[in-house]
Short mmCIF file of C-alpha atoms in Angstrom, two decimals:
data_model
loop_
_atom_site.label_atom_id
_atom_site.label_comp_id
_atom_site.label_asym_id
_atom_site.label_seq_id
_atom_site.Cartn_x
_atom_site.Cartn_y
_atom_site.Cartn_z
CA MET A 1208 -0.05 0.05 0.07
CA GLY A 1209 1.31 3.55 -0.72
CA CYS A 1210 1.60 6.43 2.31
CA GLN A 1211 1.59 9.97 1.87
CA SER A 1212 1.55 13.11 3.88
CA ALA A 1213 0.49 11.71 7.77
CA PRO A 1214 -2.89 12.57 9.60
CA THR A 1215 -2.79 16.55 10.84
CA ALA A 1216 -3.56 15.15 14.06
CA ALA A 1217 -0.12 13.37 14.48
CA PRO A 1218 1.76 14.62 17.72
CA SER A 1219 5.08 16.18 17.04
CA ARG A 1220 7.79 14.91 14.64
CA PRO A 1221 10.04 12.96 16.55
CA ASN A 1222 13.47 12.17 16.15
CA ILE A 1223 13.73 8.62 14.59
CA VAL A 1224 16.40 6.03 15.18
CA VAL A 1225 17.02 2.95 13.55
CA ILE A 1226 19.62 0.28 14.71
CA LEU A 1227 20.07 -3.01 12.80
CA ALA A 1228 21.59 -5.51 14.11
CA ASP A 1229 23.89 -8.14 11.55
CA ASP A 1230 23.25 -11.63 11.84
CA MET A 1231 21.93 -11.89 15.48
CA GLY A 1232 18.99 -14.50 16.00
CA TYR A 1233 15.92 -13.99 17.38
CA SER A 1234 16.73 -15.43 21.08
CA ASP A 1235 20.15 -13.90 21.69
CA ILE A 1236 19.01 -10.86 23.65
CA GLY A 1237 18.16 -11.04 27.41
CA CYS A 1238 14.31 -9.48 26.54
CA TYR A 1239 13.76 -12.36 23.76
CA GLY A 1240 15.15 -15.38 25.87
CA GLY A 1241 18.99 -15.42 26.26
CA GLU A 1242 21.21 -15.43 28.44
CA ILE A 1243 23.34 -12.66 26.89
CA LYS A 1244 24.00 -9.67 28.94
CA THR A 1245 22.06 -6.92 27.58
CA PRO A 1246 21.08 -4.30 29.92
CA ASN A 1247 20.27 -1.50 27.53
CA LEU A 1248 18.13 -3.62 25.22
CA ASP A 1249 16.19 -4.78 27.76
CA ALA A 1250 15.98 -1.23 29.26
CA LEU A 1251 14.14 -0.10 25.86
CA ALA A 1252 12.28 -2.89 25.93
CA ALA A 1253 11.24 -2.47 29.63
CA GLY A 1254 10.23 1.26 28.62
CA GLY A 1255 8.79 0.49 25.52
CA LEU A 1256 7.16 -2.13 23.16
CA ARG A 1257 8.74 -5.87 22.21
CA PHE A 1258 7.16 -7.36 18.67
CA SER A 1259 7.18 -10.88 18.65
CA ARG A 1260 6.20 -11.34 14.85
CA PHE A 1261 8.51 -9.17 13.53
CA TYR A 1262 9.86 -10.16 10.13
CA ASN A 1263 13.30 -9.46 7.83
CA THR A 1264 14.08 -10.90 4.35
CA ALA A 1265 16.52 -13.57 5.47
CA ARG A 1266 19.85 -12.23 4.23
CA CYS A 1267 21.72 -8.51 4.59
CA CYS A 1268 21.78 -7.12 1.56
CA PRO A 1269 17.80 -7.53 0.90
CA THR A 1270 16.81 -7.01 4.19
CA ARG A 1271 18.91 -3.66 4.23
CA ALA A 1272 17.65 -2.44 0.82
CA SER A 1273 13.82 -3.11 1.85
CA LEU A 1274 14.30 -1.32 4.99
CA LEU A 1275 15.81 1.64 3.97
CA SER A 1276 13.09 1.91 0.88
CA GLY A 1277 9.88 0.50 2.25
CA LEU A 1278 9.98 -1.89 -0.81
CA TYR A 1279 10.13 -5.71 -1.30
CA PRO A 1280 14.05 -5.91 -2.03
CA HIS A 1281 13.65 -7.04 -5.75
CA GLN A 1282 11.54 -3.72 -6.19
CA ALA A 1283 14.65 -1.91 -4.63
CA GLY A 1284 17.06 -4.25 -7.21
CA VAL A 1285 18.40 -6.16 -4.35
CA GLY A 1286 17.02 -9.56 -4.60
CA HIS A 1287 20.13 -11.39 -3.79
CA MET A 1288 23.59 -9.91 -2.65
CA MET A 1289 26.16 -7.59 -4.91
CA GLU A 1290 26.29 -9.28 -8.10
CA ASP A 1291 24.07 -8.94 -11.47
CA ARG A 1292 22.28 -11.88 -11.94
CA GLY A 1293 20.52 -10.55 -15.26
CA PHE A 1294 17.32 -9.65 -13.97
CA ASP A 1295 16.07 -6.21 -12.55
CA GLY A 1296 15.20 -7.41 -9.31
CA TYR A 1297 18.78 -8.68 -8.81
CA ARG A 1298 20.95 -5.90 -10.01
CA GLY A 1299 23.09 -5.49 -7.10
CA ASP A 1300 22.61 -2.24 -6.52
CA LEU A 1301 20.07 -0.17 -5.03
CA ASN A 1302 18.17 0.97 -7.93
CA ASP A 1303 17.24 5.01 -8.96
CA ARG A 1304 13.79 3.96 -9.24
CA CYS A 1305 13.37 3.67 -5.24
CA VAL A 1306 14.32 6.38 -2.57
CA THR A 1307 15.51 6.00 0.97
CA ILE A 1308 13.97 6.99 4.69
CA ALA A 1309 16.88 9.66 4.39
CA ASP A 1310 15.85 11.02 1.10
CA VAL A 1311 11.91 11.21 2.24
CA LEU A 1312 12.32 12.66 5.65
CA ARG A 1313 15.84 15.06 4.43
CA GLY A 1314 12.98 16.16 1.75
CA GLY A 1315 10.73 16.87 4.81
CA GLY A 1316 13.17 18.85 6.88
CA TYR A 1317 14.93 16.06 8.95
CA ARG A 1318 18.95 15.77 9.33
CA THR A 1319 20.04 12.37 8.28
CA TYR A 1320 23.26 10.31 10.11
CA MET A 1321 23.95 7.20 9.14
CA ALA A 1322 26.81 4.92 11.06
CA GLY A 1323 28.14 1.39 10.16
CA LYS A 1324 27.41 -1.10 7.88
CA TRP A 1325 26.31 0.05 3.96
CA HIS A 1326 25.90 -3.02 1.46
CA LEU A 1327 23.82 -1.66 -0.84
CA THR A 1328 26.45 -1.32 -4.10
CA LYS A 1329 28.79 -3.12 -5.87
CA LYS A 1330 30.81 -0.03 -6.46
CA LEU A 1331 33.13 -0.30 -3.30
CA ARG A 1332 35.73 2.02 -4.75
CA PRO A 1333 35.71 5.81 -4.62
CA ALA A 1334 36.05 6.40 -8.50
CA ASP A 1335 32.20 5.57 -8.36
CA ARG A 1336 30.41 6.63 -5.08
CA SER A 1337 27.34 7.08 -6.93
CA ASN A 1338 25.19 4.57 -4.51
CA TRP A 1339 27.28 5.30 -1.31
CA PRO A 1340 25.48 6.71 1.80
CA LEU A 1341 25.92 10.60 0.81
CA ARG A 1342 24.34 10.01 -2.52
CA ARG A 1343 21.18 7.95 -1.18
CA GLY A 1344 19.94 10.98 1.16
CA PHE A 1345 22.11 11.02 4.28
CA ASP A 1346 23.95 14.49 5.36
CA ARG A 1347 26.79 12.23 7.57
CA PHE A 1348 28.23 8.96 7.09
CA TYR A 1349 30.75 6.47 9.22
CA GLY A 1350 30.69 3.06 8.35
CA THR A 1351 31.97 0.44 5.74
CA ILE A 1352 30.64 -0.21 2.07
CA HIS A 1353 31.26 -3.54 1.99
CA GLY A 1354 29.31 -6.07 4.03
CA GLY A 1355 31.82 -7.85 5.86
CA GLY A 1356 35.20 -7.55 7.45
CA SER A 1357 37.64 -7.79 10.45
CA PHE A 1358 36.05 -5.46 13.52
CA TYR A 1359 39.86 -4.46 14.09
CA ASP A 1360 41.00 -3.57 10.27
CA PRO A 1361 37.68 -3.11 8.03
CA THR A 1362 37.96 -2.59 4.75
CA THR A 1363 36.09 0.04 3.08
CA LEU A 1364 35.97 2.08 5.95
CA THR A 1365 34.51 5.68 5.11
CA ARG A 1366 34.26 8.70 6.61
CA ASP A 1367 31.36 10.80 4.54
CA ASP A 1368 32.64 10.05 1.17
CA THR A 1369 36.65 9.60 1.99
CA PRO A 1370 38.22 6.10 2.44
CA ILE A 1371 39.97 6.39 5.56
CA SER A 1372 42.50 3.64 7.69
CA PRO A 1373 41.35 3.19 11.29
CA TYR A 1374 45.24 3.39 12.03
CA ALA A 1375 45.73 6.91 10.72
CA ASP A 1376 42.65 8.92 11.57
CA PRO A 1377 42.82 12.06 12.83
CA GLU A 1378 39.40 12.05 13.93
CA TYR A 1379 38.85 8.81 16.21
CA LYS A 1380 42.17 7.66 17.74
CA PRO A 1381 40.66 5.10 20.68
CA GLU A 1382 43.25 2.98 22.08
CA THR A 1383 42.06 -0.04 20.88
CA TYR A 1384 40.24 0.59 17.42
CA TYR A 1385 36.84 -2.21 17.37
CA TYR A 1386 34.43 -1.76 14.66
CA THR A 1387 31.26 -2.01 16.86
CA ASP A 1388 32.80 0.38 19.13
CA ALA A 1389 33.42 2.65 16.65
CA VAL A 1390 30.06 2.63 15.03
CA HIS A 1391 28.26 3.46 18.00
CA ASP A 1392 30.66 6.44 19.04
CA HIS A 1393 30.12 7.88 16.11
CA ALA A 1394 26.37 7.58 16.30
CA ALA A 1395 26.87 8.92 19.50
CA ARG A 1396 28.67 11.82 17.76
CA PHE A 1397 26.56 12.53 15.60
CA ILE A 1398 23.40 13.04 17.93
CA ARG A 1399 25.24 15.44 20.24
CA GLU A 1400 26.83 17.73 17.30
CA HIS A 1401 23.47 17.73 15.79
CA GLU A 1402 22.28 21.54 15.17
CA GLY A 1403 19.24 23.35 15.57
CA THR A 1404 15.76 22.81 15.72
CA SER A 1405 14.98 20.21 13.18
CA PRO A 1406 14.45 16.35 13.87
CA PHE A 1407 17.12 13.84 12.67
CA PHE A 1408 17.09 10.67 11.50
CA LEU A 1409 19.76 8.35 12.58
CA TYR A 1410 20.35 4.63 11.32
CA VAL A 1411 23.12 2.43 12.84
CA ALA A 1412 24.26 -0.27 11.52
CA PRO A 1413 26.92 -2.33 13.22
CA THR A 1414 27.94 -5.67 12.07
CA SER A 1415 28.00 -7.35 15.01
CA PRO A 1416 27.77 -10.32 15.83
CA HIS A 1417 28.15 -11.30 11.74
CA TRP A 1418 31.54 -13.51 11.26
CA PRO A 1419 34.15 -13.31 12.11
CA MET A 1420 34.20 -14.49 15.66
CA HIS A 1421 35.76 -10.81 17.33
CA ALA A 1422 35.39 -9.65 20.50
CA LEU A 1423 37.49 -7.65 23.28
CA ALA A 1424 39.37 -9.86 25.92
CA GLU A 1425 37.27 -7.99 28.93
CA ASP A 1426 34.04 -8.64 27.40
CA VAL A 1427 35.13 -12.32 26.30
CA ALA A 1428 35.52 -13.32 30.10
CA ARG A 1429 32.67 -12.51 31.02
CA TYR A 1430 31.18 -15.78 29.71
CA ARG A 1431 33.89 -18.33 30.30
CA GLY A 1432 31.77 -21.30 31.58
CA ARG A 1433 28.40 -20.30 30.32
CA TYR A 1434 28.30 -22.03 27.59
CA ASP A 1435 29.58 -25.25 28.96
CA ALA A 1436 26.19 -27.15 29.28
CA GLY A 1437 25.92 -26.74 24.94
CA TRP A 1438 23.25 -25.81 22.95
CA ASP A 1439 20.89 -28.71 23.07
CA ARG A 1440 20.52 -27.63 26.95
CA LEU A 1441 20.67 -24.05 26.17
CA ARG A 1442 18.18 -23.73 24.05
CA GLU A 1443 15.53 -25.60 25.90
CA GLU A 1444 16.27 -22.73 29.02
CA ARG A 1445 15.95 -19.84 26.33
CA HIS A 1446 12.33 -21.35 25.19
CA ALA A 1447 11.39 -21.97 29.15
CA ARG A 1448 12.04 -18.05 29.41
CA GLN A 1449 10.35 -17.43 25.81
CA ILE A 1450 7.29 -18.92 27.21
CA GLU A 1451 7.71 -17.54 30.63
CA MET A 1452 7.56 -13.94 28.89
CA GLY A 1453 4.69 -14.63 26.80
CA LEU A 1454 6.88 -14.16 23.52
CA VAL A 1455 6.14 -17.87 22.06
CA LYS A 1456 3.28 -20.32 22.93
CA LYS A 1457 4.00 -23.04 24.97
CA GLU A 1458 1.57 -25.72 22.72
CA TRP A 1459 4.32 -24.94 19.50
CA GLY A 1460 6.98 -26.99 21.08
CA LEU A 1461 10.32 -26.86 20.29
CA THR A 1462 11.50 -27.48 17.00
CA ALA A 1463 14.22 -30.49 16.46
CA ARG A 1464 17.60 -29.84 16.54
CA ASP A 1465 18.51 -28.66 12.68
CA ALA A 1466 20.31 -31.26 10.21
CA ASP A 1467 23.02 -29.19 10.27
CA ALA A 1468 23.91 -28.63 14.07
CA PRO A 1469 24.95 -32.03 15.55
CA ALA A 1470 23.72 -33.32 18.52
CA TRP A 1471 26.25 -31.57 21.88
CA ALA A 1472 27.23 -35.01 23.07
CA ASP A 1473 28.60 -35.59 19.85
CA VAL A 1474 30.73 -32.69 19.35
CA GLU A 1475 34.69 -33.57 19.56
CA ASP A 1476 36.01 -30.09 20.36
CA LYS A 1477 34.12 -29.05 22.83
CA ASP A 1478 36.50 -26.34 24.20
CA TRP A 1479 36.92 -24.65 20.49
CA ASN A 1480 33.40 -25.02 20.32
CA LEU A 1481 32.63 -22.91 23.23
CA ARG A 1482 35.29 -20.30 23.10
CA CYS A 1483 33.41 -19.65 19.98
CA MET A 1484 30.11 -19.16 21.81
CA GLU A 1485 32.07 -17.09 24.39
CA VAL A 1486 33.15 -14.70 21.72
CA TYR A 1487 29.67 -14.31 19.65
CA ALA A 1488 28.51 -13.64 23.15
CA ALA A 1489 30.82 -10.80 23.88
CA MET A 1490 29.96 -9.24 20.70
CA VAL A 1491 26.48 -9.15 20.95
CA ASP A 1492 27.34 -7.54 24.89
CA ARG A 1493 29.71 -5.28 23.32
CA MET A 1494 27.00 -3.87 20.77
CA ASP A 1495 24.60 -3.33 23.75
CA GLN A 1496 27.20 -1.21 25.42
CA GLY A 1497 27.27 0.86 22.27
CA ILE A 1498 23.93 0.88 21.90
CA GLY A 1499 23.75 2.44 25.93
CA ARG A 1500 26.20 5.20 24.60
CA VAL A 1501 23.76 6.06 22.27
CA VAL A 1502 21.01 6.40 24.34
CA LYS A 1503 23.05 8.09 27.07
CA ALA A 1504 23.93 10.39 23.94
CA LEU A 1505 20.18 11.32 23.84
CA ARG A 1506 19.53 11.62 26.94
CA GLU A 1507 22.05 14.02 27.60
CA THR A 1508 21.15 16.24 24.77
CA GLY A 1509 17.71 16.01 25.89
CA LYS A 1510 16.12 14.17 23.04
CA LEU A 1511 15.18 10.87 24.27
CA GLU A 1512 11.73 11.63 25.16
CA SER A 1513 11.37 12.59 21.70
CA THR A 1514 13.08 9.82 19.60
CA LEU A 1515 11.73 6.60 18.86
CA ILE A 1516 14.54 3.90 18.53
CA LEU A 1517 13.90 1.00 16.75
CA PHE A 1518 16.48 -2.06 17.09
CA LEU A 1519 15.87 -5.06 14.81
CA SER A 1520 18.20 -7.66 13.07
CA ASP A 1521 18.81 -8.17 9.33
CA ASN A 1522 18.54 -12.21 9.88
CA GLY A 1523 18.40 -15.17 11.50
CA GLY A 1524 21.38 -16.89 13.21
CA CYS A 1525 24.12 -17.38 10.37
CA ALA A 1526 24.86 -21.24 9.70
CA GLU A 1527 27.31 -20.53 7.58
CA THR A 1528 30.82 -22.12 8.28
CA MET A 1529 33.35 -19.61 7.27
CA GLY A 1530 36.82 -20.06 8.05
CA ARG A 1531 35.96 -23.52 10.20
CA GLY A 1532 36.40 -26.36 7.63
CA GLY A 1533 40.00 -27.92 7.30
CA PRO A 1534 42.80 -28.17 9.42
CA ALA A 1535 44.52 -24.48 11.09
CA LYS A 1536 46.25 -22.67 8.44
CA ASP A 1537 47.35 -19.15 7.23
CA VAL A 1538 44.96 -17.11 5.01
CA ALA A 1539 47.82 -16.23 2.98
CA ALA A 1540 51.35 -18.35 2.56
CA HIS A 1541 53.31 -14.89 2.72
CA PRO A 1542 51.15 -12.25 4.07
CA LYS A 1543 52.28 -8.80 4.13
CA THR A 1544 51.73 -6.46 6.61
CA LEU A 1545 50.01 -3.09 5.95
CA GLU A 1546 51.67 0.43 7.04
CA PRO A 1547 49.25 2.52 9.29
CA ALA A 1548 47.91 4.58 6.92
CA ALA A 1549 47.18 2.26 3.86
CA LEU A 1550 43.43 1.11 3.37
CA GLN A 1551 42.92 -2.57 4.06
CA PRO A 1552 42.00 -3.96 0.20
CA ASP A 1553 40.85 -7.25 1.70
CA MET A 1554 37.71 -8.77 3.44
CA ILE A 1555 39.69 -11.16 5.23
CA PRO A 1556 42.91 -9.22 6.00
CA LYS A 1557 46.32 -11.78 5.43
CA ALA A 1558 47.75 -10.33 8.41
CA THR A 1559 47.51 -8.17 11.29
CA ARG A 1560 48.75 -4.78 11.40
CA ASP A 1561 51.78 -5.68 13.67
CA GLY A 1562 52.86 -8.50 11.64
CA ARG A 1563 50.62 -11.84 12.77
CA PRO A 1564 49.36 -14.35 9.90
CA VAL A 1565 45.43 -14.16 9.98
CA ARG A 1566 44.52 -17.65 10.49
CA GLN A 1567 41.54 -20.08 9.88
CA GLY A 1568 40.37 -23.75 10.58
CA GLN A 1569 39.27 -25.92 12.96
CA GLY A 1570 41.06 -25.56 16.45
CA VAL A 1571 41.86 -21.26 15.84
CA ALA A 1572 41.39 -19.38 18.69
CA PRO A 1573 38.66 -16.91 17.58
CA GLY A 1574 38.21 -13.13 19.59
CA GLY A 1575 41.45 -11.92 18.20
CA PRO A 1576 42.55 -10.12 14.68
CA ASP A 1577 44.44 -12.94 13.69
CA SER A 1578 41.35 -15.54 13.32
CA PHE A 1579 38.87 -15.55 10.63
CA LEU A 1580 35.82 -17.40 11.34
CA ALA A 1581 32.19 -18.69 12.26
CA TYR A 1582 30.43 -19.74 15.22
CA GLY A 1583 29.04 -22.88 13.31
CA PRO A 1584 25.52 -24.46 12.87
CA GLY A 1585 25.39 -25.69 16.57
CA TRP A 1586 25.22 -22.13 17.73
CA ALA A 1587 22.87 -20.48 14.82
CA ASN A 1588 20.13 -23.28 15.89
CA LEU A 1589 20.51 -21.93 19.75
CA SER A 1590 20.54 -18.44 18.36
CA ASN A 1591 16.79 -19.02 16.07
CA THR A 1592 15.28 -20.79 19.28
CA PRO A 1593 12.99 -21.79 19.10
CA PHE A 1594 11.99 -21.65 15.37
CA ARG A 1595 13.57 -23.76 11.98
CA LEU A 1596 16.36 -23.50 9.77
CA PHE A 1597 18.95 -20.00 9.71
CA LYS A 1598 19.50 -17.08 7.72
CA HIS A 1599 19.41 -17.75 3.86
CA TRP A 1600 15.91 -19.45 4.45
CA VAL A 1601 12.62 -17.92 4.86
CA HIS A 1602 11.21 -20.52 7.71
CA GLU A 1603 10.88 -18.44 11.05
CA GLY A 1604 14.34 -19.17 12.11
CA GLY A 1605 15.58 -17.34 8.81
CA ILE A 1606 13.11 -14.49 8.81
CA SER A 1607 12.55 -13.77 12.75
CA THR A 1608 13.78 -10.85 14.32
CA PRO A 1609 13.53 -9.23 17.55
CA LEU A 1610 11.74 -5.62 16.78
CA ILE A 1611 12.09 -2.90 20.15
CA ALA A 1612 9.98 -0.15 19.78
CA HIS A 1613 10.96 3.07 22.26
CA TRP A 1614 9.25 6.24 22.37
CA PRO A 1615 8.86 7.67 25.77
CA ALA A 1616 6.53 10.46 24.07
CA GLY A 1617 4.71 8.56 21.91
CA ILE A 1618 4.59 4.75 23.08
CA ALA A 1619 2.05 4.62 25.99
CA ARG A 1620 2.66 0.80 26.12
CA LYS A 1621 5.47 0.17 28.73
CA GLY A 1622 6.92 -3.35 29.11
CA GLU A 1623 4.35 -4.44 26.47
CA ILE A 1624 4.50 -7.40 23.56
CA GLU A 1625 2.19 -6.78 20.61
CA HIS A 1626 1.82 -9.81 18.88
CA GLN A 1627 0.66 -8.91 15.39
CA PRO A 1628 2.93 -9.39 12.56
CA GLY A 1629 5.36 -6.41 11.28
CA HIS A 1630 7.92 -6.02 8.45
CA LEU A 1631 10.57 -4.50 6.94
CA ILE A 1632 8.58 -2.47 4.72
CA ASP A 1633 6.74 -1.08 7.41
CA VAL A 1634 9.48 1.05 8.67
CA MET A 1635 9.03 3.24 5.40
CA ALA A 1636 5.41 4.05 6.04
CA THR A 1637 5.67 4.61 9.86
CA ALA A 1638 8.64 7.12 8.85
CA VAL A 1639 6.66 8.89 6.50
CA GLU A 1640 3.47 8.99 9.08
CA LEU A 1641 5.48 10.55 12.00
CA GLY A 1642 7.63 12.54 10.39
CA ARG A 1643 4.93 14.18 8.39
CA ALA A 1644 6.78 13.49 5.31
CA THR A 1645 5.64 13.61 1.67
CA TYR A 1646 6.71 10.21 -0.11
CA PRO A 1647 7.81 11.52 -3.85
CA ALA A 1648 5.01 11.02 -6.60
CA GLY A 1649 6.32 9.33 -9.23
CA ARG A 1650 8.37 6.32 -7.51
CA PRO A 1651 6.99 2.67 -6.52
CA PRO A 1652 4.91 3.48 -3.50
CA PRO A 1653 6.04 2.21 -0.60
CA GLU A 1654 4.46 -1.53 0.39
CA GLY A 1655 4.16 -1.50 4.04
CA THR A 1656 1.54 -0.06 6.96
CA SER A 1657 2.65 2.28 9.34
CA LEU A 1658 3.50 0.78 12.80
CA ARG A 1659 1.69 3.44 14.92
CA PRO A 1660 -1.29 2.07 15.80
CA ALA A 1661 0.17 -0.52 17.65
CA PHE A 1662 2.01 1.73 19.51
CA GLU A 1663 -1.54 2.62 20.58
CA GLY A 1664 -2.53 -0.50 20.98
CA LYS A 1665 -4.94 -0.43 17.47
CA ALA A 1666 -4.92 -3.01 14.97
CA LEU A 1667 -2.14 -2.24 11.85
CA GLY A 1668 -4.86 -2.45 9.39
CA ARG A 1669 -3.22 -4.40 6.65
CA THR A 1670 -4.68 -4.94 3.89
CA SER A 1671 -2.45 -7.67 1.87
CA PRO A 1672 -0.14 -10.78 3.02
CA LEU A 1673 3.77 -10.46 3.34
CA PHE A 1674 5.66 -12.28 0.91
CA TRP A 1675 9.17 -13.68 0.80
CA GLU A 1676 11.82 -15.02 -1.62
CA HIS A 1677 15.91 -15.46 -1.56
CA GLU A 1678 17.57 -17.71 -3.44
CA GLY A 1679 14.51 -19.71 -4.32
CA ASN A 1680 13.29 -19.94 -0.79
CA ARG A 1681 9.93 -18.65 -0.59
CA ALA A 1682 6.75 -17.48 1.24
CA ALA A 1683 3.82 -15.49 2.14
CA LEU A 1684 1.73 -15.01 4.98
CA ASP A 1685 -2.09 -14.54 4.87
CA GLY A 1686 -3.75 -14.33 8.23
CA ARG A 1687 -2.86 -17.46 10.48
CA TRP A 1688 -1.55 -19.18 7.10
CA LYS A 1689 1.61 -19.06 6.30
CA LEU A 1690 3.00 -21.02 2.94
CA VAL A 1691 6.51 -21.65 2.36
CA ALA A 1692 9.43 -23.35 0.65
CA LYS A 1693 13.15 -24.39 0.62
CA GLY A 1694 14.38 -23.87 -2.41
CA PRO A 1695 13.42 -23.24 -6.27
CA GLN A 1696 12.41 -26.94 -6.68
CA GLY A 1697 11.15 -27.33 -3.10
CA PRO A 1698 7.63 -28.56 -2.35
CA TRP A 1699 5.31 -25.67 -0.78
CA GLU A 1700 4.90 -26.95 3.12
CA LEU A 1701 1.58 -25.11 4.73
CA TYR A 1702 1.37 -24.10 8.72
CA ASP A 1703 -1.22 -22.43 10.78
CA VAL A 1704 1.16 -20.38 12.87
CA GLU A 1705 -1.52 -19.08 15.06
CA LEU A 1706 -1.37 -22.92 16.59
CA ASP A 1707 2.29 -23.89 14.84
CA ARG A 1708 4.59 -20.98 14.60
CA CYS A 1709 7.59 -23.24 14.72
CA GLU A 1710 6.17 -25.58 11.41
CA ARG A 1711 6.31 -28.98 12.72
CA ARG A 1712 2.99 -29.64 11.67
CA ASP A 1713 2.36 -29.72 7.59
CA LEU A 1714 -1.10 -29.17 6.43
CA ALA A 1715 -0.02 -29.24 2.62
CA GLY A 1716 -1.58 -32.81 2.20
CA GLU A 1717 -4.72 -31.89 4.32
CA LYS A 1718 -5.45 -28.41 2.65
CA PRO A 1719 -4.78 -28.49 -0.89
CA GLU A 1720 -7.05 -25.55 -1.90
CA ARG A 1721 -5.57 -22.92 0.86
CA VAL A 1722 -1.82 -24.46 -0.82
CA LYS A 1723 -3.08 -23.20 -4.68
CA GLU A 1724 -5.04 -20.02 -3.26
CA LEU A 1725 -1.54 -18.54 -1.61
CA ALA A 1726 0.95 -19.96 -4.45
CA ALA A 1727 -1.58 -17.96 -6.81
CA LEU A 1728 -1.00 -14.70 -4.34
CA TRP A 1729 2.89 -15.69 -4.43
CA ASP A 1730 3.47 -16.13 -8.13
CA THR A 1731 1.48 -12.53 -8.99
CA TRP A 1732 3.62 -10.75 -5.96
CA ALA A 1733 6.99 -12.18 -7.41
CA LEU A 1734 6.37 -11.20 -10.95
CA ARG A 1735 4.46 -7.71 -9.68
CA CYS A 1736 7.77 -7.14 -7.93
CA GLY A 1737 10.20 -8.82 -9.64
CA ALA A 1738 11.26 -11.53 -8.02
CA ARG A 1739 10.54 -13.71 -10.90
CA PRO A 1740 11.94 -14.17 -13.30
CA TRP A 1741 14.60 -15.19 -10.91
CA PRO A 1742 18.05 -16.50 -11.55
CA TRP A 1743 18.00 -19.73 -9.90
CA LYS A 1744 18.16 -23.29 -11.69
#
């Protein structure tokens, strides 16, 4: 549905801060059942609203395109990653037909800032900045154009339009450079340096806790021994807390361990796997600390009451096995050490700045800058408790995210849970309404529905089903019915998500007419929005 100017009865225009975590699962933070220490996010949830059924698109680039444009990712040209697959829905660059939230709000008098991961263009070098943040509506930017890299030495690090080395940056000189800290420190700086009476839009996109498993030693130390019981026991513990909180229903049960995740009892190198999860937890912990500094900046500048903060994740927990296969080895046979002023050219650095080779493989200790690996499918299964599958797939484990909404002046519901489903496409509609901005004519109209009614305890009034496609994985959600399939050739599965959100009982064989009806809706959507034709065989 389209969204134009907001009603005249809207309250004063809030500042809007959107914080997007990277590869973080549904249950990782404390207020969604996790054991990781996230007091700042928990406080935002206690003073605001948690959504139990908010959805992303199952992958980083499409989520960012959908979030910022208010469109399905294929409509924005980013149905997959940063490569051109020969169809308009899969060009790998945020297209010129769409506008961003920053474009629209800046047109309405907002100042616009971004700190963190962009990952919406394949044009990574300054010779072509045409799709960098300052060309897509942002007034100030600090972060990375590329989608991944070392937390100690990130590639494509940029301030505004200028690539920089973290070790030769005259404006930011921490004792230890760590990208999660840098992102949140710059977000807080933008808040403190904001001038005038105009409201602002701030998009904060840390790469935590995306691989590589990099975390500071003092944060890792807080989680020593916390995961010794293994992922099977910890899934049960998280699930019990989620039921007690009212986030999930007991009758949905707990999904069986996903096939990619072995039983904890069968894991041979337990110490190494435990270290990986301890580092992952420390990464989430550090992100929460940074969010605390952003909130502090809002409070100390007198802006917290009038600011809508939205926190969510770009996809479910990640089962990718980056750096975990084979014996331990150096990334490069003859790594060359970079000088401080040199830009980091590689997503996976070949060596640390002090000359140590970067290593991958089984048994490589994660945490420091000389490692580059993921935490593995077993822990990703824990992150997605209680749901099935992971990042990439559009079953609930791949697309379910926390959403915390905090706005003291505009959300009267404190500490409550909202069970109406929402989607990334709704953020643009919400921003346009609350910002009293005018969405430009002649552009594809936003697909979403404003979340403001939910802030007031009212029905969202969504009139259309929600849809997904990623790598041929596809889904449609219409009321209580979810149609979902794995891969381009996978058969349709049907679930009653009111009774079975964990997708344990496939009703496709019992309700063929419902399958046919939803499949036809999905086909119509896919052709309209550019998900079909798709490049998948």
